[in-house]
Amino acid sequence: MVKFSVVALSFFIFFSPAGQAASQKSAPSLPAPIQKALNSCKVPKGDFSLSVIPLTDKGTVLKFNSAAPRVPASSAKVITSAAALQLLGPAKVWTTRFISAEEPDKNGVLSGDLYLVGHGAPSMTIERFWLLVDNLRARGVKEIKGNIIADRSHFDVAPHDPFAFDGEGNRPYNLGPDALMVNSRSFFIKIRPDKEAGVAYLYPEPRIAGVKLPESIPLSKEGRRMEKTNQSDFSNPLKPAFKGKFPLKCGPKDYFYTSLSADQYLQVVFADMWKKAGGTWKGKVVQGKLPDDSDDYKVLASSYSEPLTKLVYNMNKYSDNIIARQLFLALAKTQKDEPKNLEGARAAVYEWAASLKIPPSSLKIDNGSGLSRTTAISTDAFVTVLKHMWNAPQMPEFVSSLPISGVDGTMRKRHVAQGSAHVKTGYIQNVRSIAGYVQTKSGERYAVAAIVNGPSAVNSIPVMDAVISWVYGR
């Protein structure tokens, strides 16, 4: 865990309006409900930061260790989504194209290679990829004699080790960015327990030729988490094994895993879909780049991503790390054919943050997803962004992307201030955080951010809920 010294404020500032602009005075302790939660969860005050500010010029301001940069986990997506909506615009879309040097002949045959060119789409679902393949078939192509050249040159990123962060390299959330990301490179398994049969049945979705799952795995009456009683083995990527038992108490579960390289995944998925579409292909997927002198090449099929508004919604509601990483790279300012890189993306975010007068010491961004131990953001920086976005033209798109307490997304099971808080959550080992908006019982609205860093974070959800509840009760 990266540790940051607590700087600036070791006390909070409390502002109370008296029919005019709020006046400032210091106070010796946190509000009783928040202090009680800290004590109950055994969270040291030095591990805790908090910023609460009104969205009008009147109201209560509460700050505690608020200038201290801390690891925020997935709450960092608040910064990524705000910057993206402002710098790229809510209507931004990304293209993925099949391009060829020639048209198919009268028999539908392409004699050369076919280029699959990605432009960094933050999300391409299996359904969208199927439509792209179907459009290629509808274009008149029946047989591809060459290879599929996967052009990922739109991103310039270092090789990524998905096991490096937490050892869970077969979980899609750990994947690095890919300018030609398809379906998060994942396979989807529906696990449906049958108590009477004593087994849980496994159903792949979609069914891909060459990928074989066990029909079922035995049930266990103990435990609630699949990871506690069942170990997955992906040593044979196309034939995963599930050792142990599936907990009956888990109920129906949807499980995503990734086990193939980017090219292997495209090979398996494209070959299956092309065959189902009635096409013929005996080549391979290989990495390459569309030639520089390709102005006369033919675009045979195109796919357009969902607009940024929808992508930000999915990213924040469900804390999608892949969308966040892809979207973060898209922020880099580049020339027309220059690839996007992390240095450029960070520079763009820092320039944008500087325009909001956020001190450089308050914001350090790694990859935009929050799955990082070097990202560091102060709660003051969070509420500055939140207040700015509340008054920005993109406010409706931004606010609606945040999970609603007790209603949806990562706040669905958190019933504090039911329906009155739009809050992005964050959690990795030794980190808990929230950042978002709370509407009080009286109808006032506040920007709120809180972070706990340290071993006590694991049990600190009640602290976050106490903060939301205290604001809600203003």
mmCIF file with all atom_site columns, C-alpha atoms in Angstrom, residues 1-2 4 47 68-81 165-166 173 315-316 318-321 324-325 328 363-379 382 410 414 423-435 449-454 457-458 460 464:
data_model
loop_
_atom_site.group_PDB
_atom_site.id
_atom_site.type_symbol
_atom_site.label_atom_id
_atom_site.label_alt_id
_atom_site.label_comp_id
_atom_site.label_asym_id
_atom_site.label_entity_id
_atom_site.label_seq_id
_atom_site.pdbx_PDB_ins_code
_atom_site.Cartn_x
_atom_site.Cartn_y
_atom_site.Cartn_z
_atom_site.occupancy
_atom_site.B_iso_or_equiv
_atom_site.pdbx_formal_charge
_atom_site.auth_seq_id
_atom_site.auth_comp_id
_atom_site.auth_asym_id
_atom_site.auth_atom_id
_atom_site.pdbx_PDB_model_num
ATOM 1  C CA . MET A 1 1   ? 0.000   0.000  0.000   1.00 0.00 ? 1   MET A CA 1
ATOM 2  C CA . VAL A 1 2   ? 1.288   3.420  -0.872  1.00 0.00 ? 2   VAL A CA 1
ATOM 3  C CA . PHE A 1 4   ? 0.750   9.371  2.156   1.00 0.00 ? 4   PHE A CA 1
ATOM 4  C CA . ASP A 1 47  ? -6.663  7.065  8.178   1.00 0.00 ? 47  ASP A CA 1
ATOM 5  C CA . ALA A 1 68  ? -4.429  14.813 2.202   1.00 0.00 ? 68  ALA A CA 1
ATOM 6  C CA . PRO A 1 69  ? -4.067  12.822 -1.051  1.00 0.00 ? 69  PRO A CA 1
ATOM 7  C CA . ARG A 1 70  ? -5.190  9.228  -0.520  1.00 0.00 ? 70  ARG A CA 1
ATOM 8  C CA . VAL A 1 71  ? -5.676  6.103  -2.628  1.00 0.00 ? 71  VAL A CA 1
ATOM 9  C CA . PRO A 1 72  ? -9.350  6.305  -3.715  1.00 0.00 ? 72  PRO A CA 1
ATOM 10 C CA . ALA A 1 73  ? -9.878  2.949  -5.530  1.00 0.00 ? 73  ALA A CA 1
ATOM 11 C CA . SER A 1 74  ? -12.813 3.055  -7.975  1.00 0.00 ? 74  SER A CA 1
ATOM 12 C CA . SER A 1 75  ? -14.069 6.447  -6.830  1.00 0.00 ? 75  SER A CA 1
ATOM 13 C CA . ALA A 1 76  ? -11.332 7.738  -9.158  1.00 0.00 ? 76  ALA A CA 1
ATOM 14 C CA . LYS A 1 77  ? -13.801 7.012  -11.975 1.00 0.00 ? 77  LYS A CA 1
ATOM 15 C CA . VAL A 1 78  ? -15.575 10.213 -10.908 1.00 0.00 ? 78  VAL A CA 1
ATOM 16 C CA . ILE A 1 79  ? -12.567 12.160 -12.184 1.00 0.00 ? 79  ILE A CA 1
ATOM 17 C CA . THR A 1 80  ? -12.281 10.095 -15.374 1.00 0.00 ? 80  THR A CA 1
ATOM 18 C CA . SER A 1 81  ? -15.960 10.418 -16.258 1.00 0.00 ? 81  SER A CA 1
ATOM 19 C CA . PHE A 1 165 ? -2.404  -6.228 -9.061  1.00 0.00 ? 165 PHE A CA 1
ATOM 20 C CA . ASP A 1 166 ? -4.089  -8.893 -6.956  1.00 0.00 ? 166 ASP A CA 1
ATOM 21 C CA . TYR A 1 173 ? -11.513 -6.382 -14.361 1.00 0.00 ? 173 TYR A CA 1
ATOM 22 C CA . MET A 1 315 ? -18.615 2.512  -16.098 1.00 0.00 ? 315 MET A CA 1
ATOM 23 C CA . ASN A 1 316 ? -19.842 4.243  -12.957 1.00 0.00 ? 316 ASN A CA 1
ATOM 24 C CA . TYR A 1 318 ? -21.069 -1.100 -12.322 1.00 0.00 ? 318 TYR A CA 1
ATOM 25 C CA . SER A 1 319 ? -17.511 0.144  -11.712 1.00 0.00 ? 319 SER A CA 1
ATOM 26 C CA . ASP A 1 320 ? -16.232 -1.187 -15.028 1.00 0.00 ? 320 ASP A CA 1
ATOM 27 C CA . ASN A 1 321 ? -12.431 -0.956 -14.987 1.00 0.00 ? 321 ASN A CA 1
ATOM 28 C CA . ALA A 1 324 ? -12.405 3.354  -17.490 1.00 0.00 ? 324 ALA A CA 1
ATOM 29 C CA . ARG A 1 325 ? -8.944  2.382  -18.774 1.00 0.00 ? 325 ARG A CA 1
ATOM 30 C CA . PHE A 1 328 ? -8.862  7.425  -19.907 1.00 0.00 ? 328 PHE A CA 1
ATOM 31 C CA . LEU A 1 363 ? -4.378  14.776 -7.713  1.00 0.00 ? 363 LEU A CA 1
ATOM 32 C CA . LYS A 1 364 ? -2.256  11.968 -9.095  1.00 0.00 ? 364 LYS A CA 1
ATOM 33 C CA . ILE A 1 365 ? -3.833  9.683  -11.696 1.00 0.00 ? 365 ILE A CA 1
ATOM 34 C CA . ASP A 1 366 ? -2.448  6.353  -12.873 1.00 0.00 ? 366 ASP A CA 1
ATOM 35 C CA . ASN A 1 367 ? -4.828  4.644  -15.319 1.00 0.00 ? 367 ASN A CA 1
ATOM 36 C CA . GLY A 1 368 ? -8.237  6.241  -14.729 1.00 0.00 ? 368 GLY A CA 1
ATOM 37 C CA . SER A 1 369 ? -9.921  3.157  -13.281 1.00 0.00 ? 369 SER A CA 1
ATOM 38 C CA . GLY A 1 370 ? -8.830  3.402  -9.663  1.00 0.00 ? 370 GLY A CA 1
ATOM 39 C CA . LEU A 1 371 ? -7.395  -0.112 -9.789  1.00 0.00 ? 371 LEU A CA 1
ATOM 40 C CA . SER A 1 372 ? -4.105  1.319  -8.665  1.00 0.00 ? 372 SER A CA 1
ATOM 41 C CA . ARG A 1 373 ? -2.063  1.961  -5.561  1.00 0.00 ? 373 ARG A CA 1
ATOM 42 C CA . THR A 1 374 ? -0.285  4.983  -6.998  1.00 0.00 ? 374 THR A CA 1
ATOM 43 C CA . THR A 1 375 ? -3.412  7.009  -7.821  1.00 0.00 ? 375 THR A CA 1
ATOM 44 C CA . ALA A 1 376 ? -3.922  9.565  -5.043  1.00 0.00 ? 376 ALA A CA 1
ATOM 45 C CA . ILE A 1 377 ? -6.721  12.112 -4.729  1.00 0.00 ? 377 ILE A CA 1
ATOM 46 C CA . SER A 1 378 ? -7.737  14.381 -1.863  1.00 0.00 ? 378 SER A CA 1
ATOM 47 C CA . THR A 1 379 ? -11.365 14.637 -0.806  1.00 0.00 ? 379 THR A CA 1
ATOM 48 C CA . PHE A 1 382 ? -13.199 15.276 -5.364  1.00 0.00 ? 382 PHE A CA 1
ATOM 49 C CA . THR A 1 410 ? -22.752 -0.637 -6.560  1.00 0.00 ? 410 THR A CA 1
ATOM 50 C CA . ARG A 1 414 ? -26.744 0.241  0.609   1.00 0.00 ? 414 ARG A CA 1
ATOM 51 C CA . VAL A 1 423 ? -22.517 8.025  -4.990  1.00 0.00 ? 423 VAL A CA 1
ATOM 52 C CA . LYS A 1 424 ? -19.568 6.291  -6.642  1.00 0.00 ? 424 LYS A CA 1
ATOM 53 C CA . THR A 1 425 ? -17.974 3.752  -4.324  1.00 0.00 ? 425 THR A CA 1
ATOM 54 C CA . GLY A 1 426 ? -14.416 2.484  -4.185  1.00 0.00 ? 426 GLY A CA 1
ATOM 55 C CA . TYR A 1 427 ? -12.880 -0.630 -2.674  1.00 0.00 ? 427 TYR A CA 1
ATOM 56 C CA . ILE A 1 428 ? -9.558  -2.422 -2.911  1.00 0.00 ? 428 ILE A CA 1
ATOM 57 C CA . GLN A 1 429 ? -7.484  -3.914 -0.121  1.00 0.00 ? 429 GLN A CA 1
ATOM 58 C CA . ASN A 1 430 ? -6.913  -1.262 2.573   1.00 0.00 ? 430 ASN A CA 1
ATOM 59 C CA . VAL A 1 431 ? -9.116  1.285  0.786   1.00 0.00 ? 431 VAL A CA 1
ATOM 60 C CA . ARG A 1 432 ? -12.761 2.339  1.080   1.00 0.00 ? 432 ARG A CA 1
ATOM 61 C CA . SER A 1 433 ? -14.169 5.495  -0.447  1.00 0.00 ? 433 SER A CA 1
ATOM 62 C CA . ILE A 1 434 ? -17.238 7.353  -1.647  1.00 0.00 ? 434 ILE A CA 1
ATOM 63 C CA . ALA A 1 435 ? -17.665 10.418 -3.858  1.00 0.00 ? 435 ALA A CA 1
ATOM 64 C CA . ALA A 1 449 ? -16.271 12.606 -0.529  1.00 0.00 ? 449 ALA A CA 1
ATOM 65 C CA . ALA A 1 450 ? -14.764 10.330 2.107   1.00 0.00 ? 450 ALA A CA 1
ATOM 66 C CA . ILE A 1 451 ? -11.770 7.986  2.042   1.00 0.00 ? 451 ILE A CA 1
ATOM 67 C CA . VAL A 1 452 ? -10.304 5.490  4.496   1.00 0.00 ? 452 VAL A CA 1
ATOM 68 C CA . ASN A 1 453 ? -6.799  4.168  3.840   1.00 0.00 ? 453 ASN A CA 1
ATOM 69 C CA . GLY A 1 454 ? -5.257  1.484  6.037   1.00 0.00 ? 454 GLY A CA 1
ATOM 70 C CA . ALA A 1 457 ? -10.756 0.114  5.644   1.00 0.00 ? 457 ALA A CA 1
ATOM 71 C CA . VAL A 1 458 ? -12.008 -3.445 5.217   1.00 0.00 ? 458 VAL A CA 1
ATOM 72 C CA . SER A 1 460 ? -15.415 0.784  7.214   1.00 0.00 ? 460 SER A CA 1
ATOM 73 C CA . MET A 1 464 ? -19.158 5.830  4.709   1.00 0.00 ? 464 MET A CA 1
#
